[in-house]
Coordinates of C-alpha atoms (C1' of nucleotides) in Angstrom, one line a residue:
Chain A
M138 CA 135.1 111.4 128.1
T139 CA 135.2 115.0 127.0
L140 CA 137.9 116.3 124.9
G141 CA 138.6 120.0 125.0
N142 CA 140.0 120.1 121.5
P143 CA 138.3 122.1 118.8
V144 CA 137.0 120.1 115.9
G145 CA 139.7 120.2 113.3
P146 CA 139.5 119.3 109.6
D147 CA 141.0 115.9 110.5
V148 CA 138.1 114.8 112.7
A149 CA 135.4 116.7 110.8
N150 CA 136.3 115.7 107.3
C151 CA 133.1 113.7 106.7
L152 CA 131.0 116.5 108.2
I153 CA 132.6 119.0 105.9
V154 CA 131.8 116.9 102.9
K155 CA 128.2 116.5 104.0
L156 CA 127.8 120.2 104.6
R157 CA 129.1 121.0 101.2
N158 CA 126.7 118.4 99.7
L159 CA 123.9 120.1 101.4
G160 CA 124.8 123.3 99.6
L161 CA 126.8 125.3 102.1
D162 CA 129.7 127.4 100.9
S163 CA 133.0 127.5 102.7
D164 CA 132.1 130.6 104.8
E165 CA 129.0 128.9 106.0
R166 CA 130.8 125.7 106.7
R167 CA 133.5 127.5 108.6
A168 CA 130.9 129.3 110.7
F169 CA 129.1 126.0 111.4
L170 CA 132.3 124.2 112.4
S171 CA 133.3 127.0 114.7
L172 CA 130.3 126.2 116.9
F173 CA 131.6 122.9 118.3
K174 CA 132.2 123.4 121.9
W175 CA 133.4 119.9 122.7
T176 CA 133.5 116.3 121.5
H177 CA 132.5 113.1 123.2
A178 CA 134.0 109.6 122.9
I179 CA 131.1 107.1 123.1
R180 CA 131.6 103.4 123.6
R181 CA 129.8 100.8 121.6
G182 CA 126.4 100.2 123.1
D183 CA 126.2 103.5 125.0
E184 CA 123.5 106.0 124.4
I185 CA 124.3 109.2 122.5
V186 CA 120.9 110.8 122.8
R187 CA 118.6 109.7 125.5
A188 CA 114.9 109.2 124.8
G189 CA 112.8 111.9 126.3
K190 CA 115.8 114.0 127.5
S191 CA 115.9 117.3 125.8
L192 CA 119.4 118.7 126.1
K193 CA 119.6 122.0 124.3
V194 CA 122.3 120.8 121.9
L195 CA 122.9 119.4 118.5
T196 CA 124.8 116.2 118.3
V197 CA 126.8 115.3 115.2
M198 CA 128.5 112.0 114.5
L199 CA 132.2 112.5 113.7
S200 CA 133.2 108.9 113.5
G201 CA 131.7 105.5 114.1
V202 CA 128.2 104.1 113.6
A203 CA 125.1 104.8 115.5
C204 CA 121.4 104.1 115.2
R205 CA 118.3 106.1 116.0
Y206 CA 115.7 103.7 117.4
R207 CA 112.6 103.2 119.5
I208 CA 111.3 100.2 121.5
T209 CA 107.8 99.5 120.3
D210 CA 105.0 98.3 122.4
N211 CA 105.6 94.7 121.4
G212 CA 109.0 95.0 123.0
R213 CA 111.0 95.0 119.8
R214 CA 113.6 97.5 118.7
Q215 CA 112.7 99.4 115.6
I216 CA 115.7 101.1 114.1
F217 CA 114.7 104.1 112.1
A218 CA 118.1 105.3 110.8
F219 CA 121.7 104.4 110.8
Q220 CA 124.0 107.3 111.3
Y221 CA 127.6 107.7 110.1
A222 CA 130.3 110.3 110.3
G223 CA 128.8 113.6 109.3
D224 CA 125.2 112.8 110.2
F225 CA 123.2 114.8 112.7
C226 CA 121.8 112.7 115.5
D227 CA 119.0 114.9 116.7
Y228 CA 118.8 117.9 114.5
C229 CA 115.0 117.4 114.2
R230 CA 114.5 118.2 117.8
Y231 CA 115.6 121.7 117.2
V232 CA 112.4 122.4 115.2
M233 CA 110.3 119.6 116.7
P234 CA 111.1 119.3 120.4
Q235 CA 108.5 116.6 121.0
R236 CA 110.5 114.0 119.1
D237 CA 112.0 111.6 121.6
D238 CA 113.9 108.8 119.9
A239 CA 117.0 107.5 121.4
V240 CA 120.3 107.2 119.6
S241 CA 122.9 104.7 120.6
A242 CA 126.3 103.8 119.3
L243 CA 126.7 100.6 117.4
T244 CA 130.5 101.0 117.3
D245 CA 132.9 103.1 119.3
S246 CA 132.2 106.6 118.1
I247 CA 133.1 110.2 118.5
V248 CA 130.4 112.9 118.5
G249 CA 130.6 116.7 118.4
V250 CA 128.2 118.9 120.3
I251 CA 126.8 122.3 119.5
P252 CA 124.6 124.2 122.0
Y253 CA 121.4 125.6 120.5
A254 CA 122.3 129.1 121.5
G255 CA 125.3 129.3 119.2
F256 CA 123.4 127.5 116.4
E257 CA 120.6 130.1 116.5
R258 CA 123.1 132.9 116.2
I259 CA 124.7 131.3 113.2
V260 CA 121.4 130.5 111.5
E261 CA 120.4 134.1 111.9
R262 CA 123.6 135.3 110.2
H263 CA 123.6 132.6 107.5
P264 CA 120.0 131.8 106.6
Q265 CA 121.3 129.3 104.1
I266 CA 122.0 127.0 106.9
S267 CA 118.3 126.5 107.7
V268 CA 117.7 125.8 104.0
A269 CA 120.5 123.2 104.2
F270 CA 118.8 121.6 107.2
W271 CA 115.5 121.8 105.4
R272 CA 117.1 119.9 102.5
N273 CA 118.6 117.4 104.9
A274 CA 115.2 116.8 106.4
V275 CA 113.7 116.2 103.0
L276 CA 116.5 113.8 102.2
E277 CA 115.8 111.9 105.3
A278 CA 112.1 111.8 104.5
R279 CA 113.0 110.5 101.1
I280 CA 115.0 107.6 102.6
F281 CA 112.0 106.7 104.7
E282 CA 109.7 106.6 101.7
E283 CA 112.1 104.2 100.1
R284 CA 112.0 102.1 103.2
V285 CA 108.2 102.1 103.3
S286 CA 108.1 101.0 99.7
N287 CA 110.6 98.3 100.4
A288 CA 109.0 97.0 103.5
T289 CA 105.6 96.6 102.0
Q290 CA 106.2 95.6 98.4
R291 CA 109.3 93.5 98.1
P292 CA 110.6 90.2 99.3
A293 CA 113.3 89.9 101.9
V294 CA 116.2 89.4 99.5
E295 CA 115.6 92.6 97.7
R296 CA 114.7 94.3 100.9
I297 CA 118.0 93.5 102.6
A298 CA 120.0 94.0 99.5
T299 CA 118.6 97.4 99.2
L300 CA 119.3 98.2 102.8
L301 CA 122.9 97.1 102.3
C302 CA 123.2 99.2 99.2
E303 CA 122.0 102.2 100.9
Q304 CA 124.5 101.9 103.7
I305 CA 127.4 101.4 101.2
F306 CA 126.4 104.4 99.1
R307 CA 125.9 106.6 102.1
L308 CA 129.3 105.7 103.5
E309 CA 131.0 106.3 100.2
A310 CA 129.2 109.7 99.9
V311 CA 131.2 110.9 102.9
G312 CA 134.4 109.3 101.7
I313 CA 134.3 106.0 103.6
V314 CA 135.0 103.3 101.1
S315 CA 135.0 99.7 102.3
D316 CA 133.5 96.4 101.3
V317 CA 132.5 95.7 104.9
V318 CA 129.1 96.8 106.1
P319 CA 129.6 97.7 109.8
L320 CA 126.3 96.2 111.0
M321 CA 125.3 93.0 112.7
Q322 CA 122.5 90.8 111.4
I323 CA 120.3 91.8 114.3
D324 CA 120.7 95.5 113.4
I325 CA 119.6 94.8 109.9
A326 CA 116.7 92.8 111.2
D327 CA 115.5 95.6 113.5
A328 CA 115.9 98.1 110.7
A329 CA 114.3 96.1 108.0
G330 CA 111.5 94.8 110.2
L331 CA 112.4 91.2 109.7
S332 CA 113.2 88.5 112.2
S333 CA 116.9 87.9 112.7
V334 CA 116.4 84.3 111.7
H335 CA 115.0 85.3 108.4
V336 CA 117.7 87.9 107.9
N337 CA 120.3 85.2 108.5
R338 CA 118.8 83.0 105.9
T339 CA 118.5 85.8 103.4
I340 CA 122.1 86.8 103.9
Q341 CA 123.1 83.3 103.2
D342 CA 121.1 83.5 100.0
L343 CA 122.9 86.7 99.1
R344 CA 126.2 84.8 99.7
E345 CA 125.1 82.0 97.5
L346 CA 124.1 84.5 94.8
G347 CA 127.6 85.9 94.9
A348 CA 126.8 89.2 96.3
L349 CA 128.3 88.8 99.7
S350 CA 131.5 87.0 100.7
K351 CA 131.4 83.5 102.1
N352 CA 133.5 82.3 104.9
C353 CA 134.2 85.6 106.5
P354 CA 132.9 87.2 109.6
G355 CA 130.4 90.0 109.4
I356 CA 128.9 91.3 106.3
K357 CA 131.3 91.8 103.4
V358 CA 130.4 92.7 99.9
E359 CA 131.9 90.3 97.4
N360 CA 130.3 91.8 94.3
K361 CA 128.8 95.3 94.5
D362 CA 127.3 95.3 91.1
R363 CA 125.6 92.0 91.8
L364 CA 124.2 93.4 95.0
V365 CA 122.9 96.5 93.3
Q366 CA 121.4 94.3 90.6
I367 CA 119.6 92.1 93.1
A368 CA 118.3 95.1 95.0
K369 CA 117.3 96.8 91.7
F370 CA 119.0 99.7 93.5
D371 CA 118.7 103.2 92.1
A372 CA 120.8 105.5 94.1
S373 CA 119.2 108.7 92.8
Y374 CA 117.1 109.1 95.9
L375 CA 120.3 109.6 97.9
E376 CA 121.5 112.2 95.5
G377 CA 121.4 114.9 98.1
F378 CA 124.3 113.1 99.8
W379 CA 126.7 113.7 96.9
T380 CA 125.2 116.7 95.0
R381 CA 126.7 116.5 91.6
L382 CA 128.5 119.4 90.1
D383 CA 125.9 120.0 87.4
R384 CA 123.3 119.9 90.0
R385 CA 125.2 122.3 92.2
Q386 CA 124.7 125.0 89.6
E387 CA 121.0 124.7 89.9
L388 CA 121.1 124.6 93.7
A389 CA 123.6 127.4 93.8
G390 CA 121.2 129.5 91.8
R391 CA 118.5 128.7 94.2
C392 CA 120.7 129.6 97.1
H393 CA 121.7 133.0 95.7
K394 CA 125.3 131.9 96.0
A395 CA 127.9 130.2 94.0
A396 CA 128.9 126.9 95.6
D397 CA 132.4 127.3 96.9
Chain B
M466 CA 90.5 125.6 84.6
T467 CA 92.4 128.6 85.9
L468 CA 90.8 131.2 88.1
G469 CA 92.2 134.6 88.2
N470 CA 91.0 135.3 91.8
P471 CA 93.5 136.0 94.5
V472 CA 93.5 133.5 97.3
G473 CA 91.3 134.9 99.9
P474 CA 90.8 133.8 103.5
D475 CA 87.7 131.8 102.5
V476 CA 89.6 129.4 100.3
A477 CA 92.8 129.5 102.2
N478 CA 91.5 128.9 105.6
C479 CA 93.1 125.5 106.1
L480 CA 96.4 126.8 104.7
I481 CA 96.4 129.6 107.2
V482 CA 95.8 127.3 110.1
K483 CA 98.6 125.1 108.9
L484 CA 101.1 128.0 108.4
R485 CA 100.3 129.2 111.9
N486 CA 100.8 125.7 113.3
L487 CA 104.2 125.6 111.6
G488 CA 105.2 128.7 113.6
L489 CA 104.6 131.6 111.2
D490 CA 103.3 134.9 112.6
S491 CA 100.6 136.9 110.8
D492 CA 103.1 139.0 108.9
E493 CA 104.8 136.0 107.5
R494 CA 101.5 134.3 106.7
R495 CA 100.3 137.4 104.9
A496 CA 103.5 137.6 102.9
F497 CA 103.2 133.9 102.0
L498 CA 99.6 134.2 100.9
S499 CA 100.3 137.2 98.7
L500 CA 102.4 135.0 96.6
F501 CA 99.6 133.0 95.0
K502 CA 99.4 133.9 91.4
W503 CA 96.5 131.7 90.5
T504 CA 94.5 128.6 91.5
H505 CA 93.5 125.5 89.6
A506 CA 90.4 123.4 89.8
I507 CA 91.4 119.7 89.4
R508 CA 89.0 116.9 88.7
R509 CA 89.1 113.6 90.5
G510 CA 91.7 111.3 88.9
D511 CA 93.7 114.0 87.2
E512 CA 97.3 114.7 88.0
I513 CA 98.3 117.7 90.0
V514 CA 102.0 117.3 89.7
R515 CA 103.4 115.2 86.9
A516 CA 106.3 112.8 87.6
G517 CA 109.5 114.0 86.2
K518 CA 108.2 117.4 85.2
S519 CA 109.9 120.2 87.1
L520 CA 107.7 123.2 86.9
K521 CA 109.2 126.0 88.9
V522 CA 106.2 126.4 91.1
L523 CA 105.0 125.4 94.6
T524 CA 101.6 123.7 94.6
V525 CA 99.3 123.9 97.6
M526 CA 96.1 122.0 98.2
L527 CA 93.3 124.4 99.0
S528 CA 90.5 121.9 99.0
G529 CA 89.9 118.2 98.2
V530 CA 92.1 115.2 98.7
A531 CA 95.1 114.1 96.7
C532 CA 97.9 111.5 97.0
R533 CA 101.5 111.5 96.2
Y534 CA 102.5 108.2 94.7
R535 CA 104.8 106.2 92.5
I536 CA 104.3 103.1 90.4
T537 CA 106.9 100.6 91.6
D538 CA 108.6 98.1 89.3
N539 CA 106.1 95.4 90.2
G540 CA 103.5 97.6 88.7
R541 CA 101.7 98.5 91.9
R542 CA 100.9 101.9 93.0
Q543 CA 102.7 102.9 96.2
I544 CA 101.0 105.8 97.9
F545 CA 103.4 107.8 100.0
A546 CA 101.2 110.5 101.4
F547 CA 97.6 111.7 101.4
Q548 CA 97.3 115.4 101.1
Y549 CA 94.5 117.6 102.3
A550 CA 93.7 121.3 102.3
G551 CA 96.7 123.2 103.5
D552 CA 99.2 120.6 102.5
F553 CA 102.1 121.3 100.1
C554 CA 102.2 118.9 97.2
D555 CA 105.7 119.4 96.0
Y556 CA 107.5 121.6 98.4
C557 CA 110.4 119.2 98.6
R558 CA 111.3 119.7 95.0
Y559 CA 112.3 123.3 95.9
V560 CA 115.3 122.1 97.8
M561 CA 115.6 118.6 96.2
P562 CA 114.8 119.0 92.5
Q563 CA 115.6 115.3 91.7
R564 CA 112.4 114.2 93.5
D565 CA 109.9 113.1 91.0
D566 CA 106.8 111.6 92.5
A567 CA 103.5 112.3 90.9
V568 CA 100.5 113.8 92.8
S569 CA 97.0 113.1 91.7
A570 CA 93.6 114.1 92.9
L571 CA 91.5 111.5 94.7
T572 CA 88.5 113.9 94.8
D573 CA 87.8 117.1 92.9
S574 CA 90.2 119.6 94.3
I575 CA 91.4 123.2 94.2
V576 CA 95.1 123.9 94.3
G577 CA 97.0 127.2 94.6
V578 CA 100.2 127.8 92.7
I579 CA 103.3 129.9 93.7
P580 CA 106.2 130.5 91.3
Y581 CA 109.6 129.8 92.8
A582 CA 110.8 133.3 92.0
G583 CA 108.3 134.9 94.3
F584 CA 108.9 132.3 97.0
E585 CA 112.6 133.0 97.0
R586 CA 112.1 136.7 97.5
I587 CA 109.8 136.1 100.4
V588 CA 112.1 133.5 102.0
E589 CA 114.9 136.0 101.9
R590 CA 112.8 138.7 103.6
H591 CA 111.3 136.2 106.1
P592 CA 113.9 133.6 107.0
Q593 CA 111.4 132.0 109.4
I594 CA 109.6 130.6 106.4
S595 CA 112.5 128.3 105.6
V596 CA 112.5 127.2 109.2
A597 CA 108.8 126.5 109.0
F598 CA 109.4 124.4 105.9
W599 CA 112.2 122.6 107.6
R600 CA 109.8 121.9 110.4
N601 CA 107.3 120.7 107.9
A602 CA 109.8 118.3 106.4
V603 CA 110.7 116.9 109.8
L604 CA 107.0 116.4 110.5
E605 CA 106.6 114.5 107.2
A606 CA 109.6 112.4 108.0
R607 CA 108.1 111.6 111.3
I608 CA 104.9 110.4 109.7
F609 CA 106.9 108.0 107.5
E610 CA 108.8 106.7 110.5
E611 CA 105.5 105.8 112.0
R612 CA 104.4 104.1 108.8
V613 CA 107.6 102.1 108.6
S614 CA 107.1 101.0 112.2
N615 CA 103.5 100.1 111.4
A616 CA 104.2 98.2 108.2
T617 CA 106.9 96.0 109.7
Q618 CA 105.7 95.3 113.1
R619 CA 102.0 95.2 113.4
P620 CA 99.1 93.2 112.1
A621 CA 96.7 94.5 109.5
V622 CA 93.9 95.5 111.9
E623 CA 96.1 97.9 113.9
R624 CA 97.9 99.0 110.7
I625 CA 94.7 100.1 109.0
A626 CA 93.2 101.5 112.1
T627 CA 96.3 103.6 112.6
L628 CA 96.2 104.8 109.0
L629 CA 92.5 105.8 109.5
C630 CA 93.3 107.6 112.7
E631 CA 96.1 109.5 111.1
Q632 CA 93.8 110.8 108.4
I633 CA 91.1 111.8 110.9
F634 CA 93.4 113.7 113.1
R635 CA 95.1 115.4 110.3
L636 CA 91.8 116.5 108.8
E637 CA 90.7 117.8 112.2
A638 CA 93.9 119.7 112.6
V639 CA 93.0 122.0 109.8
G640 CA 89.4 122.2 110.9
I641 CA 87.8 119.5 108.8
V642 CA 85.7 117.5 111.2
S643 CA 83.8 114.6 109.7
D644 CA 83.2 110.9 110.5
V645 CA 83.8 109.9 106.9
V646 CA 87.3 109.1 105.7
P647 CA 87.4 110.3 102.1
L648 CA 89.4 107.3 100.8
M649 CA 88.6 104.2 98.9
Q650 CA 89.7 100.7 100.0
I651 CA 92.1 100.5 97.2
D652 CA 93.8 103.8 98.3
I653 CA 94.2 102.4 101.8
A654 CA 95.6 99.3 100.4
D655 CA 98.2 101.1 98.3
A656 CA 99.1 103.3 101.2
A657 CA 99.4 100.6 103.7
G658 CA 101.1 98.2 101.4
L659 CA 98.4 95.5 101.7
S660 CA 96.3 93.8 99.1
S661 CA 92.9 95.3 98.5
V662 CA 91.4 91.9 99.3
H663 CA 93.0 91.9 102.7
V664 CA 92.1 95.5 103.4
N665 CA 88.5 94.7 102.6
R666 CA 88.5 91.8 105.1
T667 CA 90.2 93.9 107.7
I668 CA 87.7 96.8 107.3
Q669 CA 84.9 94.3 107.9
D670 CA 86.7 93.2 111.0
L671 CA 86.8 96.9 112.1
R672 CA 83.1 97.1 111.4
E673 CA 82.4 94.0 113.5
L674 CA 84.5 95.5 116.3
G675 CA 82.3 98.5 116.3
A676 CA 84.9 101.0 115.1
L677 CA 83.5 101.6 111.7
S678 CA 79.8 101.8 110.6
K679 CA 78.0 98.9 109.0
N680 CA 75.6 99.1 106.1
C681 CA 76.8 102.4 104.7
P682 CA 78.9 103.2 101.7
G683 CA 82.5 104.3 102.0
I684 CA 84.4 104.3 105.3
K685 CA 82.6 105.9 108.1
V686 CA 83.7 106.0 111.7
E687 CA 81.2 104.7 114.1
N688 CA 83.2 105.0 117.3
K689 CA 86.4 107.0 117.2
D690 CA 87.5 106.1 120.6
R691 CA 87.2 102.4 119.8
L692 CA 89.3 103.0 116.6
V693 CA 91.9 104.9 118.5
Q694 CA 92.0 102.1 121.0
I695 CA 92.4 99.4 118.4
A696 CA 95.1 101.3 116.7
K697 CA 96.8 102.1 120.0
F698 CA 97.0 105.5 118.4
D699 CA 99.1 108.1 120.0
A700 CA 98.7 111.3 118.1
S701 CA 101.7 113.0 119.6
Y702 CA 103.7 112.4 116.5
L703 CA 101.4 114.7 114.6
E704 CA 101.8 117.4 117.1
G705 CA 103.4 119.8 114.6
F706 CA 100.0 119.9 112.9
W707 CA 98.3 121.6 115.9
T708 CA 101.2 123.1 117.8
R709 CA 99.8 123.7 121.2
L710 CA 99.9 127.0 122.9
D711 CA 102.3 126.0 125.6
R712 CA 104.5 124.6 122.9
R713 CA 104.2 127.7 120.9
Q714 CA 106.1 129.6 123.6
E715 CA 109.1 127.3 123.2
L716 CA 109.0 127.5 119.5
A717 CA 108.5 131.2 119.6
G718 CA 111.6 131.6 121.7
R719 CA 113.5 129.5 119.1
C720 CA 112.1 131.7 116.3
H721 CA 113.1 134.9 117.9
K722 CA 109.5 136.0 117.6
A723 CA 106.4 135.9 119.5
A724 CA 103.7 133.8 117.8
D725 CA 101.0 136.1 116.5
Chain C
dC1106 C1' 67.8 100.0 82.5
dG1107 C1' 72.5 98.7 81.7
dC1108 C1' 77.4 99.7 82.2
dC1109 C1' 81.5 100.5 84.8
dT1110 C1' 83.6 100.9 89.1
dA1111 C1' 84.1 99.4 93.7
dA1112 C1' 83.4 96.1 97.2
dT1113 C1' 83.0 91.3 98.7
dT1114 C1' 83.8 86.3 99.1
dG1115 C1' 86.4 81.6 98.6
dA1116 C1' 90.3 78.6 98.1
dA1117 C1' 95.1 77.5 97.6
dT1118 C1' 99.7 79.1 98.2
dT1119 C1' 103.8 81.6 99.8
dC1120 C1' 106.5 84.1 102.6
dC1121 C1' 107.9 85.0 107.0
dC1122 C1' 107.5 84.2 112.0
dT1123 C1' 108.1 81.8 116.4
dC1124 C1' 110.2 78.6 119.1
dA1125 C1' 114.1 76.0 120.3
dA1126 C1' 118.5 74.0 119.9
dG1127 C1' 123.2 73.9 118.2
dA1128 C1' 127.6 75.9 116.3
dT1129 C1' 130.9 79.8 115.8
dT1130 C1' 133.2 83.6 116.9
dC1131 C1' 135.1 87.0 120.0
dG1132 C1' 136.8 89.0 124.1
dT1133 C1' 138.8 88.5 128.4
dG1134 C1' 141.4 86.9 132.0
dG1135 C1' 144.3 83.6 133.8
Chain D
dC303 C1' 149.0 81.3 124.7
dC304 C1' 145.1 78.9 126.0
dA305 C1' 140.5 78.4 128.2
dC306 C1' 136.2 79.8 129.2
dG307 C1' 131.9 82.5 128.8
dA308 C1' 129.0 85.5 126.3
dA309 C1' 127.5 87.2 122.3
dT310 C1' 126.5 86.3 117.5
dC311 C1' 125.3 83.4 114.0
dT312 C1' 123.2 79.2 112.1
dT313 C1' 119.9 75.4 111.4
dG314 C1' 115.2 72.8 111.7
dA315 C1' 110.3 72.3 112.0
dG316 C1' 105.6 74.0 112.3
dG317 C1' 102.3 77.5 112.1
dG318 C1' 99.9 81.9 110.8
dA319 C1' 99.1 86.0 108.4
dA320 C1' 98.6 88.0 104.0
dT321 C1' 98.9 87.1 99.0
dT322 C1' 97.2 85.8 94.5
dC323 C1' 93.8 84.3 91.4
dA324 C1' 89.2 84.2 90.2
dA325 C1' 84.4 84.9 90.5
dT326 C1' 80.4 87.2 92.4
dT327 C1' 77.7 91.1 94.3
dA328 C1' 76.6 95.8 95.1
dG329 C1' 76.6 100.9 93.8
dG330 C1' 76.6 105.0 91.0
dC331 C1' 75.7 107.4 86.9
dG332 C1' 74.5 108.3 82.2

DNA sequence: CGCCTAATTGAATTCCCTCAAGATTCGTGG
DNA sequence: CCACGAATCTTGAGGGAATTCAATTAGGCG
């Protein structure tokens, strides 16, 4: 379904927060938001970006949860990233067209769409936008590093605890505060690279340890501090998501502009 | 040791190739190369970038091999990236100052240094440079994705074969063609997240399989095709390193400039 | 020639996987 | 509102891949 509505502050709130965190001032944000030509409502399970297809558009999550994934040769689904409101689904293709992962919706979602043409125009007028995207790419690389480190060096409990922490902190960073992690066990398995059986056992361990809630459907955090402690989670690697004010100064200097 | 010499085409050859592959035209490359204020000679084992230290400079490998790494809480060294001539050691810190990995030299190396101040000036005059760095960051993220996928889904033989293939192809991309992979088994282990014991056994398997040379020191490729075959290696994810001419067209269009 | 680093080998153990079956929950339609 | 089917989650048992610990051999350099 295509809605003709422009993207107002109501729908785009998370995106605005994210753009600010990436270092864009209000002018640049306004310019970026003006680019949205339309929005799509996507149903759970449907594809947002098709593998191999190169539509000349940027797609942005406005609500819901999605994942970027690939089917590996052994037939399993490898989830590379979970995407929440404010996240760009396929921004890398703009500079790296040969990337061809698929993105599909894990819950009912709304996405906004920006044609490349308009984006190019804006980038030219506001060079800071490409710096912001550069920063975003570095942030994403940073997340992957953490995942590599996790996958190869740590036992499943810490691994899954860390994955959960990351999701919680990222959601909070764009203003979505909830004790429910909106993922299924199979999603966690495919992202962490563990079998769903083992994920299940590990989640039960986390429940026993008091980190997750017992006797309730889905994955609900009972004790966030405990979870963070088990994961030995240090959120500093996500700092780009919620650039602190004292940090803003430094970035602002680097951007030749005061933030806001 | 600090050399007062400017960075001439002789020393910077690999870097020039890399900058071209990232989509910079000759003007932009010249501007970038003019920024080098000095070069350092680094000895094997020494640190190029210190963890936590934020020098306001960009560091670029001009020759040799280095690795970006971190010591994890369990005391092991996690290698995130190998860096060869032309690679930027710490470019991410420019947009993400809170990153604090260390980089140290695995062989005797020469690095070039660019103060942030000069870089900012150039970026302002040549906005394409930040797009190029954006592209570079995406490329790096892409490499990590591959590593996650490898680490979680594939057996050690394929994992190590893939790691070796990646190094060979990256070295070739900047014009360094050799059948010797300039890494030790312990480096491979810390990068792949395997124990050095198991890496050793796996390398012996690769020798038995005819991919690596027997009876010679270090890691020498006996049969590249065989190695690629074992790794099921598809180099397309590294394409940004050797942007093909037909691709260049597309990128050039996106950059509002003809390449070269 | 001897020292230090790197590579190699063996044996026991642990973590996670696969396969397979059973129990819940959820959504849908009657 | 209940019943039924499908998806999700849960549990058990057995096996394999990689780890750790420990000891030995080869290589490189002063």
